[in-house]
Coordinates of C-alpha atoms in Angstrom, one line a residue:
X1267 CA 157.4 151.8 105.7
X1268 CA 157.4 155.2 107.5
X1269 CA 155.2 158.0 106.2
X1270 CA 156.8 161.1 104.8
X1271 CA 155.4 164.5 106.0
X1272 CA 153.6 164.9 102.7
X1273 CA 151.7 161.5 102.9
X1274 CA 151.2 161.3 106.7
X1275 CA 148.2 163.6 106.6
X1276 CA 146.4 161.4 104.0
X1277 CA 147.3 158.2 106.0
X1278 CA 145.9 159.8 109.1
X1279 CA 142.7 160.8 107.3
X1280 CA 142.1 157.3 106.0
X1281 CA 142.8 155.6 109.3
X1282 CA 140.7 157.9 111.3
X1283 CA 137.8 157.9 108.9
X1284 CA 137.7 154.1 109.0
X1285 CA 137.7 154.0 112.8
X1286 CA 135.1 156.9 112.9
X1287 CA 132.6 155.0 110.8
X1288 CA 132.9 151.9 113.0
X1289 CA 132.9 153.9 116.3
X1290 CA 129.9 156.0 114.9
X1291 CA 130.3 158.9 117.2
X1292 CA 128.8 162.4 116.9
X1293 CA 128.5 165.0 119.6
X1294 CA 124.9 165.5 120.9
X1295 CA 125.3 168.6 123.0
X1296 CA 122.2 170.3 121.6
X1297 CA 120.0 167.2 121.3
X1298 CA 117.0 167.9 123.4
X1299 CA 114.5 165.8 125.3
X1300 CA 110.7 165.8 125.7
X1301 CA 107.9 166.5 128.1
X1302 CA 104.9 166.1 125.7
X1303 CA 104.6 163.2 123.2
X1304 CA 101.9 163.1 120.6
X1305 CA 101.2 159.4 121.2
X1306 CA 98.2 158.1 123.1
X1307 CA 98.6 157.0 126.7
X1308 CA 97.8 153.4 126.0
X1309 CA 100.8 153.0 123.7
X1310 CA 101.0 151.4 120.3
X1311 CA 98.9 154.1 118.5
X1312 CA 100.3 157.3 116.9
X1313 CA 100.0 159.5 113.8
X1314 CA 100.9 157.3 110.9
X1315 CA 100.0 154.0 112.6
X1316 CA 97.4 153.2 110.0
X1317 CA 99.4 154.3 106.9
X1318 CA 100.2 151.5 104.4
X1319 CA 103.8 151.8 103.1
X1320 CA 104.7 151.7 99.5
X1321 CA 106.2 148.4 98.3
X1322 CA 110.0 148.5 98.5
X1323 CA 112.1 147.9 95.3
X1324 CA 115.5 146.7 96.4
X1325 CA 118.4 147.0 94.0
X1326 CA 122.0 145.9 94.2
X1327 CA 124.2 148.8 95.2
X1328 CA 127.8 149.6 96.1
X1329 CA 127.1 150.8 99.6
X1330 CA 128.3 154.4 99.3
X1331 CA 131.1 153.5 96.9
X1332 CA 132.6 150.9 99.1
X1333 CA 132.2 147.2 99.9
X1334 CA 132.5 145.6 103.3
X1335 CA 134.5 142.4 103.8
X1336 CA 132.7 139.7 105.7
X1337 CA 134.1 139.1 109.2
X1338 CA 133.5 135.3 109.2
X1339 CA 133.1 133.8 105.8
X1340 CA 135.4 136.0 103.8
X1341 CA 134.5 137.6 100.5
X1342 CA 132.3 140.7 100.3
X1343 CA 128.9 141.4 101.8
X1344 CA 126.3 142.1 99.2
X1345 CA 124.2 145.2 99.6
X1346 CA 120.8 146.3 98.4
X1347 CA 119.4 149.8 98.4
X1348 CA 115.8 151.1 98.2
X1349 CA 113.7 154.2 98.9
X1350 CA 110.8 154.5 101.2
X1351 CA 108.3 157.4 100.7
X1352 CA 107.2 158.8 104.0
X1353 CA 104.9 161.8 104.7
X1354 CA 106.6 165.1 105.3
X1355 CA 103.7 165.8 107.8
X1356 CA 102.1 162.8 109.4
X1357 CA 99.0 164.9 110.1
X1358 CA 98.7 165.1 106.3
X1359 CA 99.6 161.5 105.2
X1360 CA 98.4 162.2 101.6
X1361 CA 100.5 165.3 101.3
X1362 CA 104.1 165.8 100.3
X1363 CA 106.6 162.9 100.7
X1364 CA 110.2 162.4 101.6
X1365 CA 112.1 159.4 100.2
X1366 CA 114.1 157.7 103.0
X1367 CA 117.3 156.1 101.7
X1368 CA 117.6 152.5 102.9
X1369 CA 120.3 149.9 102.8
X1370 CA 120.4 146.2 103.8
X1371 CA 122.3 143.0 103.6
X1372 CA 120.3 139.8 103.7
X1373 CA 120.5 137.2 106.5
X1374 CA 122.8 134.3 105.8
X1375 CA 120.7 131.7 107.6
X1376 CA 117.4 131.6 105.7
X1377 CA 115.6 128.9 107.7
X1378 CA 116.1 130.6 111.1
X1379 CA 115.6 134.1 110.0
X1380 CA 113.9 136.3 112.6
X1381 CA 113.3 139.5 110.6
X1382 CA 115.0 142.8 109.9
X1383 CA 117.3 144.4 112.5
X1384 CA 117.1 148.2 112.0
X1385 CA 120.1 150.3 113.0
X1386 CA 120.5 153.9 114.0
X1387 CA 124.1 154.8 114.7
X1388 CA 123.6 158.1 116.4
X1389 CA 124.0 161.8 115.9
X1390 CA 121.4 163.1 115.3
X1391 CA 122.7 163.4 111.8
X1392 CA 124.6 160.2 111.2
X1393 CA 124.1 158.4 107.9
X1394 CA 123.1 154.8 108.4
X1395 CA 123.5 154.2 104.6
X1396 CA 127.2 155.1 104.9
X1397 CA 127.9 153.6 108.3
X1398 CA 126.3 150.2 108.2
X1399 CA 128.6 148.8 105.4
X1400 CA 131.7 150.0 107.4
X1401 CA 130.5 148.5 110.6
X1402 CA 128.8 145.4 109.2
X1403 CA 131.6 142.8 109.8
X1404 CA 131.2 143.1 113.6
X1405 CA 127.5 142.1 113.2
X1406 CA 128.2 138.9 111.3
X1407 CA 126.8 136.8 114.1
X1408 CA 123.5 138.8 114.1
X1409 CA 123.4 138.5 110.3
X1410 CA 122.9 134.7 110.6
X1411 CA 119.3 135.4 111.7
X1412 CA 118.6 139.0 110.7
X1413 CA 118.6 141.1 107.6
X1414 CA 120.7 144.1 108.6
X1415 CA 118.9 147.3 107.7
X1416 CA 119.8 150.9 108.1
X1417 CA 118.6 154.2 106.7
X1418 CA 119.3 157.9 106.5
X1419 CA 116.7 159.5 108.8
X1420 CA 114.6 162.4 107.4
X1421 CA 116.8 165.5 107.0
X1422 CA 120.0 163.4 106.8
X1423 CA 122.2 162.4 103.9
X1424 CA 120.3 161.0 101.0
X1425 CA 117.0 161.5 102.8
X1426 CA 116.5 165.2 101.9
X1427 CA 119.6 166.0 103.9
X1428 CA 119.7 169.5 105.4
X1429 CA 122.4 171.7 103.9
X1430 CA 122.7 175.1 105.6
X1431 CA 125.8 176.7 104.0
X1432 CA 128.2 176.0 101.1
X1433 CA 131.5 174.2 101.7
X1434 CA 133.6 177.4 101.8
X1435 CA 131.1 179.0 104.1
X1436 CA 131.2 176.0 106.4
X1437 CA 135.0 176.2 106.5
X1438 CA 134.6 179.7 107.9
X1439 CA 131.7 178.7 110.2
X1440 CA 133.7 175.9 111.9
X1441 CA 136.9 177.9 112.1
X1442 CA 135.3 180.8 114.0
X1443 CA 135.9 181.5 117.6
X1444 CA 133.6 179.4 119.8
X1445 CA 134.8 180.7 123.2
X1446 CA 133.9 184.5 123.0
X1447 CA 135.4 186.5 125.8
X1448 CA 134.4 190.1 124.9
X1449 CA 131.2 191.8 123.7
X1450 CA 132.6 192.0 120.2
X1451 CA 133.4 188.3 120.1
X1452 CA 130.0 187.5 121.5
X1453 CA 128.3 189.4 118.8
X1454 CA 130.5 187.7 116.1
X1455 CA 129.7 184.3 117.7
X1456 CA 125.9 184.8 117.5
X1457 CA 126.1 186.5 114.1
X1458 CA 127.9 183.3 112.9
X1459 CA 125.1 181.1 114.4
X1460 CA 122.4 183.3 112.9
X1461 CA 124.0 183.1 109.4
X1462 CA 124.1 179.3 109.7
X1463 CA 120.5 179.0 111.0
X1464 CA 119.2 181.4 108.3
X1465 CA 120.9 179.3 105.7
X1466 CA 119.1 176.3 107.1
X1467 CA 115.8 178.1 106.8
X1468 CA 116.5 179.3 103.2
X1469 CA 117.6 175.8 102.0
X1470 CA 115.4 173.4 103.9
X1471 CA 112.6 175.5 105.4
X1472 CA 109.8 173.2 104.2
X1473 CA 111.0 170.2 106.1
X1474 CA 112.5 171.8 109.2
X1475 CA 109.3 171.6 111.3
X1476 CA 109.0 167.9 110.5
X1477 CA 112.5 166.4 111.0
X1478 CA 112.4 165.9 114.8
X1479 CA 112.7 162.6 116.6
X1480 CA 109.0 161.8 116.9
X1481 CA 108.6 161.8 113.2
X1482 CA 111.7 159.7 112.7
X1483 CA 110.2 157.2 115.1
X1484 CA 107.0 157.1 113.0
X1485 CA 109.3 156.5 110.0
X1486 CA 110.8 153.5 111.7
X1487 CA 107.3 152.0 112.2
X1488 CA 106.5 152.5 108.6
X1489 CA 109.8 150.9 107.7
X1490 CA 108.9 147.9 109.9
X1491 CA 105.7 147.4 107.9
X1492 CA 107.5 147.9 104.6
X1493 CA 110.0 145.1 105.4
X1494 CA 107.1 142.8 106.4
X1495 CA 107.8 142.5 110.1
X1496 CA 105.1 142.3 112.8
X1497 CA 107.5 143.6 115.4
X1498 CA 110.4 146.0 115.3
X1499 CA 113.9 144.7 115.9
X1500 CA 116.2 147.6 116.7
X1501 CA 119.8 148.4 117.5
X1502 CA 120.4 152.1 118.5
X1503 CA 123.7 153.7 119.5
X1504 CA 124.1 157.1 121.2
X1505 CA 121.3 159.4 119.9
X1506 CA 119.9 156.2 118.4
X1507 CA 118.9 155.2 121.9
X1508 CA 116.8 158.4 122.3
X1509 CA 115.2 157.6 118.9
X1510 CA 114.6 154.1 120.0
X1511 CA 113.1 155.2 123.4
X1512 CA 110.7 157.6 121.7
X1513 CA 109.7 154.8 119.3
X1514 CA 109.2 152.4 122.2
X1515 CA 106.9 155.0 123.9
X1516 CA 104.9 155.7 120.7
X1517 CA 104.6 152.1 119.6
X1518 CA 104.9 150.1 122.8
X1519 CA 103.2 146.9 121.5
X1520 CA 105.3 146.8 118.3
X1521 CA 108.7 146.5 120.0
X1522 CA 110.1 143.0 119.4
X1523 CA 113.7 143.0 120.6
X1524 CA 115.7 146.2 121.0
X1525 CA 119.2 147.1 122.2
X1526 CA 120.3 150.6 123.3
X1527 CA 124.2 151.1 123.4
X1528 CA 125.6 154.3 125.0
X1529 CA 122.2 155.6 126.1
X1530 CA 121.3 159.3 126.1
X1531 CA 119.9 160.4 129.5
X1532 CA 116.2 161.0 129.0
X1533 CA 115.8 162.8 132.3
X1534 CA 118.1 165.7 131.4
X1535 CA 117.3 168.9 129.6
X1536 CA 119.8 170.4 127.2
X1537 CA 121.7 172.2 130.0
X1538 CA 122.0 169.0 132.0
X1539 CA 123.2 167.0 129.0
X1540 CA 125.7 169.6 128.1
X1541 CA 127.1 169.8 131.6
X1542 CA 127.1 166.0 131.8
X1543 CA 129.0 165.7 128.6
X1544 CA 131.5 168.4 129.8
X1545 CA 132.2 166.2 132.8
X1546 CA 132.4 163.1 130.6
X1547 CA 134.9 164.6 128.3
X1548 CA 137.0 165.9 131.2
X1549 CA 137.1 162.4 132.7
X1550 CA 138.1 160.9 129.3
X1551 CA 140.8 163.6 128.9
X1552 CA 142.2 162.8 132.4
X1553 CA 142.3 159.1 131.5
X1554 CA 144.0 159.9 128.2
X1555 CA 146.7 162.1 129.9
X1556 CA 147.3 159.3 132.5
X1557 CA 147.7 156.7 129.8
X1558 CA 150.0 159.1 127.8
X1559 CA 152.2 159.9 130.8
X1560 CA 152.6 156.2 131.5
X1561 CA 154.3 155.8 128.1
X1562 CA 157.2 157.9 129.2
X1563 CA 159.2 159.4 126.3
X1564 CA 156.5 158.5 123.8
X1565 CA 154.2 161.0 125.4
X1566 CA 154.4 164.6 124.1
X1567 CA 152.7 165.9 127.3
X1568 CA 155.4 164.6 129.7
X1569 CA 155.1 162.2 132.6
X1570 CA 152.8 164.3 134.8
X1571 CA 149.2 163.9 133.8
X1572 CA 148.1 167.2 135.4
X1573 CA 150.9 169.1 133.7
X1574 CA 149.9 167.3 130.4
X1575 CA 146.4 168.6 130.7
X1576 CA 147.7 172.1 131.4
X1577 CA 149.8 171.9 128.2
X1578 CA 146.6 171.1 126.2
X1579 CA 144.8 174.0 127.8
X1580 CA 147.7 176.3 127.1
X1581 CA 147.8 175.1 123.5
X1582 CA 144.1 175.9 123.0
X1583 CA 144.6 179.4 124.6
X1584 CA 147.5 180.1 122.2
X1585 CA 145.4 179.0 119.2
X1586 CA 142.7 181.3 120.3
X1587 CA 145.1 184.2 119.8
X1588 CA 147.1 182.8 116.8
X1589 CA 146.0 179.9 114.6
X1590 CA 148.7 177.3 113.6
X1591 CA 149.7 176.2 110.1
X1592 CA 148.0 173.0 109.1
X1593 CA 146.8 171.7 105.7
X1594 CA 147.6 173.7 102.6
X1595 CA 145.6 176.9 102.7
X1596 CA 144.1 176.2 106.1
X1597 CA 145.1 176.8 109.7
X1598 CA 144.3 175.1 113.0
X1599 CA 142.1 177.4 115.1
X1600 CA 141.1 176.8 118.7
X1601 CA 137.7 175.6 117.5
X1602 CA 139.2 173.0 115.1
X1603 CA 141.6 171.8 117.8
X1604 CA 138.9 171.5 120.5
X1605 CA 136.8 169.5 118.0
X1606 CA 139.7 167.3 117.1
X1607 CA 140.6 166.5 120.7
X1608 CA 137.0 165.8 121.6
X1609 CA 136.7 163.5 118.6
X1610 CA 139.8 161.5 119.7
X1611 CA 138.4 161.0 123.2
X1612 CA 135.4 159.0 121.9
X1613 CA 137.5 155.8 121.7
X1614 CA 140.9 154.5 122.9
X1615 CA 141.5 153.6 119.2
X1616 CA 142.0 157.3 118.6
X1617 CA 144.4 157.9 121.5
X1618 CA 147.6 157.1 119.5
X1619 CA 146.4 159.5 116.8
X1620 CA 145.8 162.2 119.4
X1621 CA 149.3 161.7 120.8
X1622 CA 150.7 162.2 117.3
X1623 CA 148.5 165.3 116.7
X1624 CA 149.6 166.8 120.0
X1625 CA 153.3 166.1 119.3
X1626 CA 153.0 167.8 115.9
X1627 CA 151.3 170.9 117.5
X1628 CA 153.6 171.2 120.5
X1629 CA 156.9 170.2 118.9
X1630 CA 156.6 170.9 115.2
X1631 CA 154.2 173.8 115.2
X1632 CA 151.9 171.9 112.8
X1633 CA 148.2 171.4 113.2
X1634 CA 147.8 168.8 110.4
X1635 CA 146.5 165.8 112.5
X1636 CA 144.4 167.8 114.9
X1637 CA 142.7 169.5 112.0
X1638 CA 142.1 166.1 110.3
X1639 CA 140.4 165.0 113.5
X1640 CA 138.4 168.2 113.7
X1641 CA 137.3 167.7 110.1
X1642 CA 136.0 164.3 110.9
X1643 CA 133.8 165.6 113.7
X1644 CA 132.5 168.4 111.4
X1645 CA 131.8 166.0 108.5
X1646 CA 134.4 167.5 106.1
X1647 CA 135.8 165.2 103.4
X1648 CA 139.4 165.5 102.2
X1649 CA 138.2 167.2 99.0
X1650 CA 136.7 170.0 101.1
X1651 CA 133.1 168.8 100.7
X1652 CA 130.9 168.5 103.8
X1653 CA 128.4 165.9 104.5
X1654 CA 125.0 166.9 105.9
X1655 CA 126.0 165.5 109.3
X1656 CA 126.5 168.7 111.3
X1657 CA 123.7 170.6 109.6
X1658 CA 121.3 167.8 110.2
X1659 CA 122.6 167.6 113.8
X1660 CA 121.7 171.2 114.5
X1661 CA 118.4 171.0 112.6
X1662 CA 117.1 167.9 114.4
X1663 CA 118.4 169.0 117.8
X1664 CA 116.6 172.3 117.5
X1665 CA 113.5 170.7 116.2
X1666 CA 113.5 168.6 119.4
X1667 CA 114.7 171.0 122.1
X1668 CA 112.4 173.8 123.1
X1669 CA 115.3 175.6 125.0
X1670 CA 116.8 178.7 123.5
X1671 CA 119.4 180.1 126.0
X1672 CA 120.7 183.6 125.3
X1673 CA 124.1 185.0 126.0
X1674 CA 123.2 186.1 129.5
X1675 CA 122.0 182.6 130.5
X1676 CA 125.1 181.0 129.0
X1677 CA 127.4 183.4 130.8
X1678 CA 125.6 182.7 134.1
X1679 CA 126.5 179.0 133.7
X1680 CA 130.1 179.5 132.5
X1681 CA 131.6 179.2 136.0
X1682 CA 129.9 175.8 136.5
X1683 CA 131.1 174.6 133.1
X1684 CA 134.7 175.8 133.6
X1685 CA 134.8 174.1 137.0
X1686 CA 133.6 170.9 135.3
X1687 CA 136.4 171.1 132.7
X1688 CA 139.1 173.8 132.2
X1689 CA 139.6 172.4 128.7
X1690 CA 136.1 171.8 127.4
X1691 CA 133.9 173.9 129.7
X1692 CA 133.8 177.2 127.7
X1693 CA 133.1 175.8 124.3
X1694 CA 130.6 173.3 125.6
X1695 CA 128.7 176.1 127.4
X1696 CA 128.6 178.3 124.4
X1697 CA 127.5 175.5 122.2
X1698 CA 124.1 175.7 124.0
X1699 CA 123.5 178.8 121.9
X1700 CA 123.2 176.8 118.6
X1701 CA 119.5 177.1 118.4
X1702 CA 119.4 180.9 118.8
X1703 CA 116.8 182.4 116.5
X1704 CA 116.0 179.0 115.1
X1705 CA 113.0 179.3 112.8
X1706 CA 111.0 176.4 114.3
X1707 CA 109.8 175.9 117.8
X1708 CA 111.2 172.9 119.6
X1709 CA 109.0 170.0 120.6
X1710 CA 110.1 169.4 124.2
X1711 CA 112.6 169.7 127.1
X1712 CA 112.9 166.0 128.0
X1713 CA 112.0 162.9 126.0
X1714 CA 109.2 160.7 127.2
X1715 CA 110.5 157.2 126.7
X1716 CA 108.2 155.4 129.1
X1717 CA 107.2 152.1 127.6
X1718 CA 105.7 149.8 130.2
X1719 CA 103.8 147.7 127.6
X1720 CA 106.9 147.1 125.5
X1721 CA 109.0 144.0 125.3
X1722 CA 112.3 144.0 127.3
X1723 CA 114.9 146.4 126.1
X1724 CA 118.6 145.8 126.8
X1725 CA 120.5 149.0 127.7
X1726 CA 124.4 149.0 127.7
X1727 CA 126.3 151.7 129.4
X1728 CA 130.1 152.3 129.6
X1729 CA 131.5 153.7 132.8
X1730 CA 133.9 156.2 131.2
X1731 CA 131.8 157.2 128.2
X1732 CA 132.5 160.8 127.5
X1733 CA 129.5 161.7 125.3
X1734 CA 126.7 159.9 127.1
X1735 CA 127.9 159.7 130.7
X1736 CA 127.2 156.5 132.5
X1737 CA 124.7 157.9 135.0
X1738 CA 122.3 158.2 132.1
X1739 CA 122.2 154.4 131.7
X1740 CA 120.2 153.7 134.8
X1741 CA 118.0 156.7 134.1
X1742 CA 117.2 155.3 130.7
X1743 CA 116.5 151.8 132.2
X1744 CA 114.2 153.3 134.9
X1745 CA 112.4 155.7 132.4
X1746 CA 111.7 152.9 130.0
X1747 CA 110.3 150.7 132.8
X1748 CA 111.3 147.6 130.8
X1749 CA 115.1 148.1 130.6
X1750 CA 117.7 145.5 131.4
X1751 CA 121.1 147.0 132.2
X1752 CA 124.6 145.8 131.2
X1753 CA 127.5 147.8 132.7
X1754 CA 130.6 147.9 130.7
X1755 CA 133.7 149.0 132.7
X1756 CA 135.9 150.9 130.4
X1757 CA 136.6 153.7 128.0
X1758 CA 134.8 155.0 124.9
X1759 CA 131.4 155.7 123.4
X1760 CA 129.6 152.4 122.7
X1761 CA 130.5 149.0 123.9
X1762 CA 129.3 146.4 121.3
X1763 CA 132.0 144.9 119.1
X1764 CA 134.9 142.4 118.8
X1765 CA 137.0 144.3 121.3
X1766 CA 134.3 143.6 124.0
X1767 CA 133.3 140.0 123.7
X1768 CA 131.4 140.0 127.1
X1769 CA 129.0 142.7 126.0
X1770 CA 128.7 141.3 122.5
X1771 CA 127.9 137.8 123.7
X1772 CA 125.2 139.1 126.0
X1773 CA 123.6 141.3 123.3
X1774 CA 123.7 138.6 120.8
X1775 CA 122.1 136.1 123.2
X1776 CA 119.2 138.6 123.6
X1777 CA 118.8 139.5 119.9
X1778 CA 119.2 136.0 118.6
X1779 CA 117.6 133.8 121.3
X1780 CA 115.6 136.3 123.4
X1781 CA 117.6 135.7 126.6
X1782 CA 117.7 138.9 128.6
X1783 CA 120.8 139.5 130.7
X1784 CA 120.7 139.1 134.4
X1785 CA 120.1 142.2 136.4
X1786 CA 123.4 143.9 137.3
X1787 CA 125.4 142.1 134.6
X1788 CA 128.9 143.7 134.4
X1789 CA 131.6 143.3 131.8
X1790 CA 135.2 144.5 131.9

């Protein structure tokens, strides 16, 4: 049955949210990297290595208000939740604690059980407690020998999640102009950032110095001990690969089997990552416009891909001057539209929704669907309430990255960003100002993920990944010193799943049987 205009927005929201949770994609433009780690050179020792965790009390739970159908056996997957107290400051292990929210489903094959497979789905700022139940059916094969476990990292979601502003204030924050082109607009842009960052300090000042990736890695090792495993079994996606790499560096001899999908480039500083992402999203946009053009009359951009890209750029320029009607009481601004388009480029599953959104905007003068996509990226629910996702994203990114570019430095780089992408270049460049006046010094410029004493780590990169460009895959492999690369030829952010059986079989063979893929293995 066809949707009416009044119900179509709700249908789009439900469809996109389900796909978002499984795709697990969050921009990482401000996520930094590191030059100095606090771990000892010999690996396997770090602050917190000798801490004994509290005993976990697992209780049946509804997994964030939803149940997940089993992909193989039918019925529902049973979930258990627990809390793990961890030190706010690992240099003061007997001091204040944060309760990490945990979730798990037990292995279905009790005799051949290997241990607990710990997931981090990315961000930084993504909730593992919310995401694992939505994604779990695609991990049914892994569940035969592993308990599947995830968590909200410190400063995220139910683990003392950072909240910088109220919901109405966040509506204003995300709607604001993110491509300033005058002194007045620049001032307004940085005033907006300072207000947000000041809110973070007011509401979460105590934990802000302690929510970086190094401490999250220490939490993973404490979680390993709490679930009773001698080694850590780990599956990280996007930012989760950086967290996994930092863990492998800090606790090299504790790595059991680990998989990094859609790896962050550990050799790039925040400028390099932002520019790389700009090029990645431009490539994804070009591939989208080509795919759209090939559909003929179904494409609202026409049959010329270059002309289609220009229409998108023109639309954003128009929205910069005059926002478009969208949901009741809300309008589609250039910022919302840019976020929505970027969100849709994470996966080909979103491309039909993006076509619909562009048709609404270009033909019907309606921003309903693009706004829905933008809300997803910003963590806004249909009831107007925001998750901690974007606040945590900024807080963790600024705790990691020591770089604080000002307006002059950003403007110096603008021509390079615009050349990389006429559509995304400006807002990606200005996004580097997110840590302006952040109340805590950042830890590093590039992450140290060297782990020569670790067990092998499988690293999966997708050739047309917009958010973590493919060049970073080999850089991660080389930096680890123990990486085994799988190349996935295709689109999207992250490769593991039922739509890619080649990658999934290879990853499962490693995690379940310990068989590392052959060097140079390619799928697609």
